[in-house]
GROMACS .gro file of C-alpha atoms in nm:
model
  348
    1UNK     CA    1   0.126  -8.091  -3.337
    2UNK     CA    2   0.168  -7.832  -3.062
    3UNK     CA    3   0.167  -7.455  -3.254
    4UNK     CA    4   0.477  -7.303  -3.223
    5UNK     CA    5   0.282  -6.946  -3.088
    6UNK     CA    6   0.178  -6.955  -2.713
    7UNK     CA    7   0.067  -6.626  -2.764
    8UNK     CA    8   0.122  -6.335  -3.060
    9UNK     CA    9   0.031  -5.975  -3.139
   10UNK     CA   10   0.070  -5.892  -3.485
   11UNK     CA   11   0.313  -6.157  -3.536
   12UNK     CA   12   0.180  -6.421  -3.799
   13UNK     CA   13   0.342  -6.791  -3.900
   14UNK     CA   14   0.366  -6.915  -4.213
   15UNK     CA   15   0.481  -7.261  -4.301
   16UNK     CA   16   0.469  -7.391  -3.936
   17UNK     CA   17   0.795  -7.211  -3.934
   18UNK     CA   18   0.787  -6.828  -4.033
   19UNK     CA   19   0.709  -6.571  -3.830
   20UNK     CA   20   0.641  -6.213  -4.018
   21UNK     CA   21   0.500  -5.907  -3.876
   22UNK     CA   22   0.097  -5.884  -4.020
   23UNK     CA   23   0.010  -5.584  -3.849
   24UNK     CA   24   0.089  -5.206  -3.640
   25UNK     CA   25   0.322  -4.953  -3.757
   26UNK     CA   26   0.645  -5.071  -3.913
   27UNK     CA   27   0.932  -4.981  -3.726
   28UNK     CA   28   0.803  -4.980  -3.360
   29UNK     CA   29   0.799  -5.267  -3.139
   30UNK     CA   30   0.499  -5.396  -3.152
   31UNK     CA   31   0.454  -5.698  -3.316
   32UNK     CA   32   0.630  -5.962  -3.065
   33UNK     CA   33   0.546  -6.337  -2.961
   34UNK     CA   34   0.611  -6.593  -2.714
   35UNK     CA   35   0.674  -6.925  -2.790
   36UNK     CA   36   0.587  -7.277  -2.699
   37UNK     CA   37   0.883  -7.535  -2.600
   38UNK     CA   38   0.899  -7.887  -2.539
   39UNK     CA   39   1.082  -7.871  -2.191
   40UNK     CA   40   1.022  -7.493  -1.973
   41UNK     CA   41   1.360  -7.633  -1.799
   42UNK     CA   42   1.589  -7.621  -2.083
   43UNK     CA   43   1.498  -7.468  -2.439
   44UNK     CA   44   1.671  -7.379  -2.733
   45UNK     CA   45   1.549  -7.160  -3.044
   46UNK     CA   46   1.768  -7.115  -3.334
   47UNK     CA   47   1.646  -6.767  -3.617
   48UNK     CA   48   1.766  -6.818  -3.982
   49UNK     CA   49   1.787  -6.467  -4.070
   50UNK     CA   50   1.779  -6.449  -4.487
   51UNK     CA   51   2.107  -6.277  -4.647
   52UNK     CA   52   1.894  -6.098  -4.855
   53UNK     CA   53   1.755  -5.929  -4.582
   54UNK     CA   54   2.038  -5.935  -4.350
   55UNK     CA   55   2.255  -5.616  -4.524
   56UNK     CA   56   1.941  -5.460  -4.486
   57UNK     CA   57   1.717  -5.528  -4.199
   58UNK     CA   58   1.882  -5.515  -3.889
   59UNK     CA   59   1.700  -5.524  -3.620
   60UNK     CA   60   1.462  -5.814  -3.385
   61UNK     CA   61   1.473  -5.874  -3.051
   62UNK     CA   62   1.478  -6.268  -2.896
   63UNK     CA   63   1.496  -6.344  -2.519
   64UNK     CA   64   1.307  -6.543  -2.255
   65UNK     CA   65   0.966  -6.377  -2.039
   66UNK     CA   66   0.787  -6.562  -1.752
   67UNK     CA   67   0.464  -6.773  -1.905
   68UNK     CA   68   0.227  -6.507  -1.796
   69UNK     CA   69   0.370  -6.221  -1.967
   70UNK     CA   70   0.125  -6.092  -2.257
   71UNK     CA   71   0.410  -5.954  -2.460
   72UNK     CA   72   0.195  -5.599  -2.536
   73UNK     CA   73   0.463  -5.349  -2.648
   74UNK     CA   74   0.444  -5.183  -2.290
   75UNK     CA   75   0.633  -5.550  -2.163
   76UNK     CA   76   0.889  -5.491  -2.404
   77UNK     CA   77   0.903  -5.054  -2.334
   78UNK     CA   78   0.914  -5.241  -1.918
   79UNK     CA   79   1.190  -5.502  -1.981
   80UNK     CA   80   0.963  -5.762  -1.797
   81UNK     CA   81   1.229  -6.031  -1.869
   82UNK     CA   82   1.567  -6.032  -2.038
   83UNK     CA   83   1.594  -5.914  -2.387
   84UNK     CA   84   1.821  -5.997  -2.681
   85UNK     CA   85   1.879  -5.711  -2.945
   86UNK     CA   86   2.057  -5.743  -3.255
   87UNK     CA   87   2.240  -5.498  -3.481
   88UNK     CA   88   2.459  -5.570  -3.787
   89UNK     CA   89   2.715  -5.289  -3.729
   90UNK     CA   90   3.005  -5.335  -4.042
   91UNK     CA   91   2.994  -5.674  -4.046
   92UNK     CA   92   2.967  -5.763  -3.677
   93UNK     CA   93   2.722  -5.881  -3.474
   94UNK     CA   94   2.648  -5.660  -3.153
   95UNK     CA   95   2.411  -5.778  -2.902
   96UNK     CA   96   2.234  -5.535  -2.645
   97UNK     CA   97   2.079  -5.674  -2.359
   98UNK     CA   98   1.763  -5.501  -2.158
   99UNK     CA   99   1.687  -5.599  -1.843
  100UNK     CA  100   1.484  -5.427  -1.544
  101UNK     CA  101   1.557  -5.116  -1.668
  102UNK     CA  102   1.935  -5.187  -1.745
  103UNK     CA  103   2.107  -5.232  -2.026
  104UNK     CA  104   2.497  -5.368  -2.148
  105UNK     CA  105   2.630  -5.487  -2.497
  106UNK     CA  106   2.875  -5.716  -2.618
  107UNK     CA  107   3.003  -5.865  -2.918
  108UNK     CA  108   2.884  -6.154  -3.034
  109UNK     CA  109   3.205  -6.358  -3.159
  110UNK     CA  110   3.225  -6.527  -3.461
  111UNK     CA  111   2.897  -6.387  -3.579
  112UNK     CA  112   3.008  -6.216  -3.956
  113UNK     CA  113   2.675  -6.233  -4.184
  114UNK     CA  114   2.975  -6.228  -4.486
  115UNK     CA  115   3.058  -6.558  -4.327
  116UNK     CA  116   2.727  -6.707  -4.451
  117UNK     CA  117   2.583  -6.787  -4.791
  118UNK     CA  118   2.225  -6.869  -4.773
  119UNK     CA  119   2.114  -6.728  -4.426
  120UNK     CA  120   2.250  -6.604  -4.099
  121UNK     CA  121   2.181  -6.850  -3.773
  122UNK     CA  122   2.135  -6.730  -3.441
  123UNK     CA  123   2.114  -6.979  -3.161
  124UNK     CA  124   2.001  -6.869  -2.787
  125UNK     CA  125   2.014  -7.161  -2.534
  126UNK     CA  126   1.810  -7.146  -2.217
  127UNK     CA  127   1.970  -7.416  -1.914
  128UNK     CA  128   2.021  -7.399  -1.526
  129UNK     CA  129   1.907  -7.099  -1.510
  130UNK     CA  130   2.191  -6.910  -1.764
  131UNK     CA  131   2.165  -6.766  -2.135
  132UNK     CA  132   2.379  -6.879  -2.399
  133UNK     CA  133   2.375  -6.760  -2.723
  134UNK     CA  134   2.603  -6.841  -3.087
  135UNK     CA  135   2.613  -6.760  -3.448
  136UNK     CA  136   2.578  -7.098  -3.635
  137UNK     CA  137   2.769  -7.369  -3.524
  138UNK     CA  138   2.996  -7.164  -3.338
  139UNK     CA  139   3.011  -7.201  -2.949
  140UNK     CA  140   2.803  -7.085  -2.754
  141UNK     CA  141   2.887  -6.789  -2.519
  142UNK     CA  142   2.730  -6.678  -2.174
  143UNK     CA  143   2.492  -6.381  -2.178
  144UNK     CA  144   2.639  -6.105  -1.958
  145UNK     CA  145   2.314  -6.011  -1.740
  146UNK     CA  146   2.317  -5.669  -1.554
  147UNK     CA  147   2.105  -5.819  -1.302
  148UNK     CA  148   2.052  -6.197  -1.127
  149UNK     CA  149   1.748  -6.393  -1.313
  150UNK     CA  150   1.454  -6.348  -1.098
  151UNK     CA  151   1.299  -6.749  -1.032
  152UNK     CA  152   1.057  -6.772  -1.273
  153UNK     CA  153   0.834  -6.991  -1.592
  154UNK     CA  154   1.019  -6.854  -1.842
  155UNK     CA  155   0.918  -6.913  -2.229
  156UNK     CA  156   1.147  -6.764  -2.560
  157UNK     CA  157   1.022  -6.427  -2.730
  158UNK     CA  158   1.061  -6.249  -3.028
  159UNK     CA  159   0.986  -5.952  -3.136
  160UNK     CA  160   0.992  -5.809  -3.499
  161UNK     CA  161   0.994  -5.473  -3.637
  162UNK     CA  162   0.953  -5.403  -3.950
  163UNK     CA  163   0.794  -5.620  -4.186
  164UNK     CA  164   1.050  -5.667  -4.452
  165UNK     CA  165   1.193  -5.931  -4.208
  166UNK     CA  166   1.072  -6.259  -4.214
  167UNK     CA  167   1.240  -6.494  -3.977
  168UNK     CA  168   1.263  -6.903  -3.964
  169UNK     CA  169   1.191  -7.034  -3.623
  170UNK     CA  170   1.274  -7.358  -3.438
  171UNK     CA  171   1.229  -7.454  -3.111
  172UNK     CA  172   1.479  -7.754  -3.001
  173UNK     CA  173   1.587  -7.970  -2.699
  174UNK     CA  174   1.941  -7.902  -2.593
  175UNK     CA  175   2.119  -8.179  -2.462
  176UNK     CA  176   2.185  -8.181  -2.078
  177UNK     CA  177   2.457  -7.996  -1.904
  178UNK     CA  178   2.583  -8.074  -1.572
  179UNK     CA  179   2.581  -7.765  -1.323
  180UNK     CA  180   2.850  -7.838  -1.076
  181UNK     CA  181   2.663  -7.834  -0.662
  182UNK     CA  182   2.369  -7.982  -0.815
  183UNK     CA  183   2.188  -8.361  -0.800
  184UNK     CA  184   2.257  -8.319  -1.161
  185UNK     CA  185   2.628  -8.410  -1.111
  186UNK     CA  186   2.642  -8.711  -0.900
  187UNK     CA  187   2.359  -8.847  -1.153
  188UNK     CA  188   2.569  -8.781  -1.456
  189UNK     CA  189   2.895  -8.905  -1.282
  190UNK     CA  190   2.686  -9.258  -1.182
  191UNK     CA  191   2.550  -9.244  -1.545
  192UNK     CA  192   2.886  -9.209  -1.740
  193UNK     CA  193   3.060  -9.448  -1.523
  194UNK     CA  194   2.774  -9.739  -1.577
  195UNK     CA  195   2.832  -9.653  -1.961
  196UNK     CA  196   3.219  -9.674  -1.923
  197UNK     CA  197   3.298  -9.938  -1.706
  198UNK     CA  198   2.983 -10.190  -1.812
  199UNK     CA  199   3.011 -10.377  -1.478
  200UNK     CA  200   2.740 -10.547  -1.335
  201UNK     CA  201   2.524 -10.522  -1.675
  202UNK     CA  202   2.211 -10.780  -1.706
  203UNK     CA  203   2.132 -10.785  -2.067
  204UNK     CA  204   2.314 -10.795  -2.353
  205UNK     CA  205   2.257 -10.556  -2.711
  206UNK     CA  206   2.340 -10.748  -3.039
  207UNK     CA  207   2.386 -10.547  -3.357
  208UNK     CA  208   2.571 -10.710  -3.610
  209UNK     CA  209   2.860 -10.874  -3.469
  210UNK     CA  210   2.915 -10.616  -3.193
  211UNK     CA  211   2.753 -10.750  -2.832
  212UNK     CA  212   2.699 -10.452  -2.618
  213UNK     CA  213   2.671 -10.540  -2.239
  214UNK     CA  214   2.400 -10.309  -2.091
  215UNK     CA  215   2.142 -10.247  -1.748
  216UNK     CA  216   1.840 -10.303  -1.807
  217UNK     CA  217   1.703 -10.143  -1.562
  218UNK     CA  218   1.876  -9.819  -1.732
  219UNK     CA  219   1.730  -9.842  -2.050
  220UNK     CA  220   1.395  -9.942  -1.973
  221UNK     CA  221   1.350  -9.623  -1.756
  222UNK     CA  222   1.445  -9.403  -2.044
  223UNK     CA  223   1.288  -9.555  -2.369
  224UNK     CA  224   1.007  -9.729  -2.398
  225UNK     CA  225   1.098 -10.004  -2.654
  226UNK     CA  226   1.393 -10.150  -2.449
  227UNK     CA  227   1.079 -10.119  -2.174
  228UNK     CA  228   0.861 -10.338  -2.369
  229UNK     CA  229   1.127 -10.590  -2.483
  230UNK     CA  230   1.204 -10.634  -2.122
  231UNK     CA  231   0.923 -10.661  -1.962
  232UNK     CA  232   0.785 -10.862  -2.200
  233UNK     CA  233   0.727 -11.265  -2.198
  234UNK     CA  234   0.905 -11.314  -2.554
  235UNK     CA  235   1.275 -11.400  -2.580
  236UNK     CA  236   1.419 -11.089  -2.525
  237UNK     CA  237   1.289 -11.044  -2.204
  238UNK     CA  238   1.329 -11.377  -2.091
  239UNK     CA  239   1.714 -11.460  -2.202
  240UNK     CA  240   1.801 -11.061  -2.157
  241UNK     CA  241   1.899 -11.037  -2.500
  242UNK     CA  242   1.763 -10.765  -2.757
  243UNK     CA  243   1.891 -10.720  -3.137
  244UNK     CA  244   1.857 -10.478  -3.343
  245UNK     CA  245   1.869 -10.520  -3.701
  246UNK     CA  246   1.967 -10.354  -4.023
  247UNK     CA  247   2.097 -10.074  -3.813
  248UNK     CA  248   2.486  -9.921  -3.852
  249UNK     CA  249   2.690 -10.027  -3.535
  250UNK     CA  250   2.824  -9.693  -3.445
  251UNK     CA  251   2.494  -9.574  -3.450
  252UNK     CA  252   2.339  -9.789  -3.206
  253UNK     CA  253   2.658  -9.724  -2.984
  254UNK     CA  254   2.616  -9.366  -2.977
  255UNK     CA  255   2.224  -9.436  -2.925
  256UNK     CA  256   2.289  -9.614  -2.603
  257UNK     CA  257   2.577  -9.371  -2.475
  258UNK     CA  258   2.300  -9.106  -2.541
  259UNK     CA  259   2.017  -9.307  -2.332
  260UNK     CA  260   2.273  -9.333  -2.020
  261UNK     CA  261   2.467  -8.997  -2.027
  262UNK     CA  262   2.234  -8.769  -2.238
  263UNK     CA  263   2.557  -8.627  -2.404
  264UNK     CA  264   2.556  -8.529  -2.781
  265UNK     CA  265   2.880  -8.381  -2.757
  266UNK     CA  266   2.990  -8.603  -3.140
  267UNK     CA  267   2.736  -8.609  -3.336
  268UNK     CA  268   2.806  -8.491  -3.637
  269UNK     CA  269   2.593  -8.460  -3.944
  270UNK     CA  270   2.706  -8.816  -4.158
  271UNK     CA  271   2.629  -8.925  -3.788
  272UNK     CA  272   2.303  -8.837  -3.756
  273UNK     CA  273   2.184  -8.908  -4.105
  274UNK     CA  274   2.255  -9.267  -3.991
  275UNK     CA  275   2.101  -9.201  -3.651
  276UNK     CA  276   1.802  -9.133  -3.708
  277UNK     CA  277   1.642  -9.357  -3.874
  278UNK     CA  278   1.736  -9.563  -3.596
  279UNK     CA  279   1.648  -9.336  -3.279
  280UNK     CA  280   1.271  -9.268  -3.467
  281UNK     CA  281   1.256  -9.673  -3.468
  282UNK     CA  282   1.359  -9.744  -3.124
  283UNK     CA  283   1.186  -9.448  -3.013
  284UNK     CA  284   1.414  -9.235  -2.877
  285UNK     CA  285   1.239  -8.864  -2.959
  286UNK     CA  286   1.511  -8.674  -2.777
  287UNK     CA  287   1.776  -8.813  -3.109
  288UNK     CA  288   1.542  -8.806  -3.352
  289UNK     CA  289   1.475  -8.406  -3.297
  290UNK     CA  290   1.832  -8.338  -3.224
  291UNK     CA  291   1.935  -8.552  -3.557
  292UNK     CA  292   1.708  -8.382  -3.766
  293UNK     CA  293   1.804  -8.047  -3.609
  294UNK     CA  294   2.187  -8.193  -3.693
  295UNK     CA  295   2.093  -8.239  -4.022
  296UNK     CA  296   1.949  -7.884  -4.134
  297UNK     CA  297   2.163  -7.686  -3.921
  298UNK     CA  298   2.493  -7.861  -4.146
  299UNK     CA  299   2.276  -7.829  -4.478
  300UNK     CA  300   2.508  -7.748  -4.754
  301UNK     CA  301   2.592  -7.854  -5.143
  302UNK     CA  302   2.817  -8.187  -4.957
  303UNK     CA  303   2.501  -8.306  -4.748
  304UNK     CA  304   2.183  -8.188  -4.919
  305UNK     CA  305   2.127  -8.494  -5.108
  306UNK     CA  306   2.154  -8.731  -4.760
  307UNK     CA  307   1.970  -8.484  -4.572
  308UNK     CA  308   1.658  -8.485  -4.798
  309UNK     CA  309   1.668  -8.866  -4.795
  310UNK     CA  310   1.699  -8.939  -4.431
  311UNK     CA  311   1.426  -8.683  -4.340
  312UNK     CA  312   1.180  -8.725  -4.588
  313UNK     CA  313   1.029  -9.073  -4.478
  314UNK     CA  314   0.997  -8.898  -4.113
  315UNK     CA  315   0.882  -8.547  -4.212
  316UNK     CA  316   0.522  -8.582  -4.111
  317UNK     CA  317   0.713  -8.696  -3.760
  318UNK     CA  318   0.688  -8.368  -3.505
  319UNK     CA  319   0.985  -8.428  -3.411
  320UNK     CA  320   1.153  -8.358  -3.807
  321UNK     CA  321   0.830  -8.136  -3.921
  322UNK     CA  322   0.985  -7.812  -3.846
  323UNK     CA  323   1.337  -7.935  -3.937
  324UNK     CA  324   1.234  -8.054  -4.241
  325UNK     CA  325   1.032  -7.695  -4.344
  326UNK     CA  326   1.328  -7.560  -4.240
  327UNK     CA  327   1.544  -7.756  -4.531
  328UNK     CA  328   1.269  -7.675  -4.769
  329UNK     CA  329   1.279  -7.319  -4.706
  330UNK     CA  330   1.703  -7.315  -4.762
  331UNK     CA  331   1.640  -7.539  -5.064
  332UNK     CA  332   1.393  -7.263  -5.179
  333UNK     CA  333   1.644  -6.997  -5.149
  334UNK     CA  334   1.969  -7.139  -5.295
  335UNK     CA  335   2.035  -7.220  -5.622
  336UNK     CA  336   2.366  -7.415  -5.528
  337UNK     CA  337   2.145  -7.609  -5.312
  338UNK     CA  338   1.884  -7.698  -5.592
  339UNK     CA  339   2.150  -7.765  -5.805
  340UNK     CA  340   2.360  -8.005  -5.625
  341UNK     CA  341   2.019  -8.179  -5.505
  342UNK     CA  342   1.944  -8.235  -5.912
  343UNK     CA  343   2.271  -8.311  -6.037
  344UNK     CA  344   2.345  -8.559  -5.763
  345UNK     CA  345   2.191  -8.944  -5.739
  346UNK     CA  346   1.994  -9.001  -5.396
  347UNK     CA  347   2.160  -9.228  -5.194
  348UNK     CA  348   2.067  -9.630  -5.110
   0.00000   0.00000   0.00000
């Protein structure tokens, strides 16, 4: 599995998942990283900040740096890309944000640390070019930057303080989002209306009684089983017909709207316990990370128990490693968690 760290100073991970200052004097900035992602275009990177520490530790910085950047504290003193600071100020979130030398705030909404029970979230979203940012599940809003983004490789990067804080990391896939003047949008338009309309199709899906009329040529350019099964000299491939078996309808529906239009806009977390078993069969990595991420970002005493049990066949998968750490770690640090785990049956 790739690590996590592309590059660290005094910044160590535990777990496959931690990150804790090991080094320099506490309090100054010092002790920063920046981290590896799956796609440079499009990244996500959600912090689970402990409520233990949260009343009391206030401060890291997160935010995106071109590749080269060797994150020294004289990068961060420089603003050499666009920095993220946070600050619990009576119970709200306040965000400052450093950039070539200027600096704004804003408020980040929704974002109350007495709105969470085990540990506060923090989500930053890097797409087309634009930084979002959200508190848990809660939308995500635009980053107000004093300055245009300079063209650049850009890469996440945090930086931690004082070593009280110790800070869960994940690095995701966002799904897609169509930028309006772009290729993008006359792709996605073809996409959705080849997934709506079903005209023309040449091969059919079976899955229980549902028949799902689908392109081939569609689905074998974006997974490589429905490749296989195609191109292959069996039965599928020949009569244009694949089934899939023991899988929940709905599922595979929302697998194959996912494979055309790349849109995760409804999954939801009794959703993607279903999912992904299916996605990790059919090999579609993109839904098995993003059901997994579905998964622990929802954990609570109402989906611990399916959580555990969808993940826990897959969590040597990298695509569920971190995700499944992550559950671990809230499991570890919630006795309403271990206690609905125990006192509930796991189930079938």
């Amino acid at each position: 599995m790739v690590s996590l760290l592309l590059q660290t100073h005094e910044l160590a991970l535990a777990d496959g998942i931690h990150l804790e200052k090991v080094g320099g004097v506490d309090g100054m900035w010092t002790s920063n990283a920046l981290l590896n992602v799956p796609d440079p275009e499009r990244f996500s990177v959600r912090i689970a900040v402990p409520m233990a520490n949260a009343e009391k530790i206030t401060r890291f910085l997160i935010g995106i740096v071109p590749k080269e950047t060797m994150m020294s504290q004289e990068d961060i003193e420089s603003h050499a890309g666009v920095f993220l600071q946070f600050c619990y100020r009576h119970l709200t979130v306040y965000i400052s944000v450093y950039m070539s030398g200027n600096e704004t705030e804003f408020e980040l909404v929704h974002a109350r640390p007495a709105d969470f029970d085990i540990v506060a979230v923090i989500r930053m979203e890097f797409q087309n070019k634009e930084l979002h940012i959200a508190c848990g599940e809660h939308p995500l809003q635009r980053v107000p930057l004093p300055n245009p983004l300079p063209d650049a490789d850009y890469r996440p990067c945090i930086s931690i303080p004082d070593k009280e804080l110790r800070l869960s990391v994940i690095v995701e896939v966002p799904s897609r989002k169509r930028k309006a003047g772009t290729d993008d949008v006359q792709a996605g338009k073809m996409a959705k209306q080849l997934w709506t309309a079903r005209e023309f199709t040449d091969a059919i899906v079976f899955c229980g009684k549902n028949e799902i009329p689908v392109h081939r040529a569609v689905l074998a350019a974006v997974s490589p089983f429905f490749a296989r099964a195609f191109k292959s000299s069996l039965r599928e491939s020949i009569e244009a017909k694949v089934t899939i078996q023991d899988a929940d309808p709905e599922a595979v529906e929302f697998l194959l709207s996912f494979l055309y239009t790349g849109v995760l806009d409804d999954l939801s977390d009794v959703l993607a316990a279903t999912l992904l078993p299916i996605a990790h069969r059919l090999e579609v990595s993109e839904l098995v990370w993003h059901s997994a991420a579905k998964l622990a970002l929802s954990l609570c005493e109402r989906t611990v128990v399916s959580a555990v049990a969808t993940l826990r066949p897959y969590r040597d998968d990298p695509n569920v490693q971190l995700h499944w750490e992550d559950i671990m770690t809230q499991i570890q640090n919630s006795r309403k968690l271990v206690s609905a785990l125990m006192c509930n049956e796991t189930p079938e």
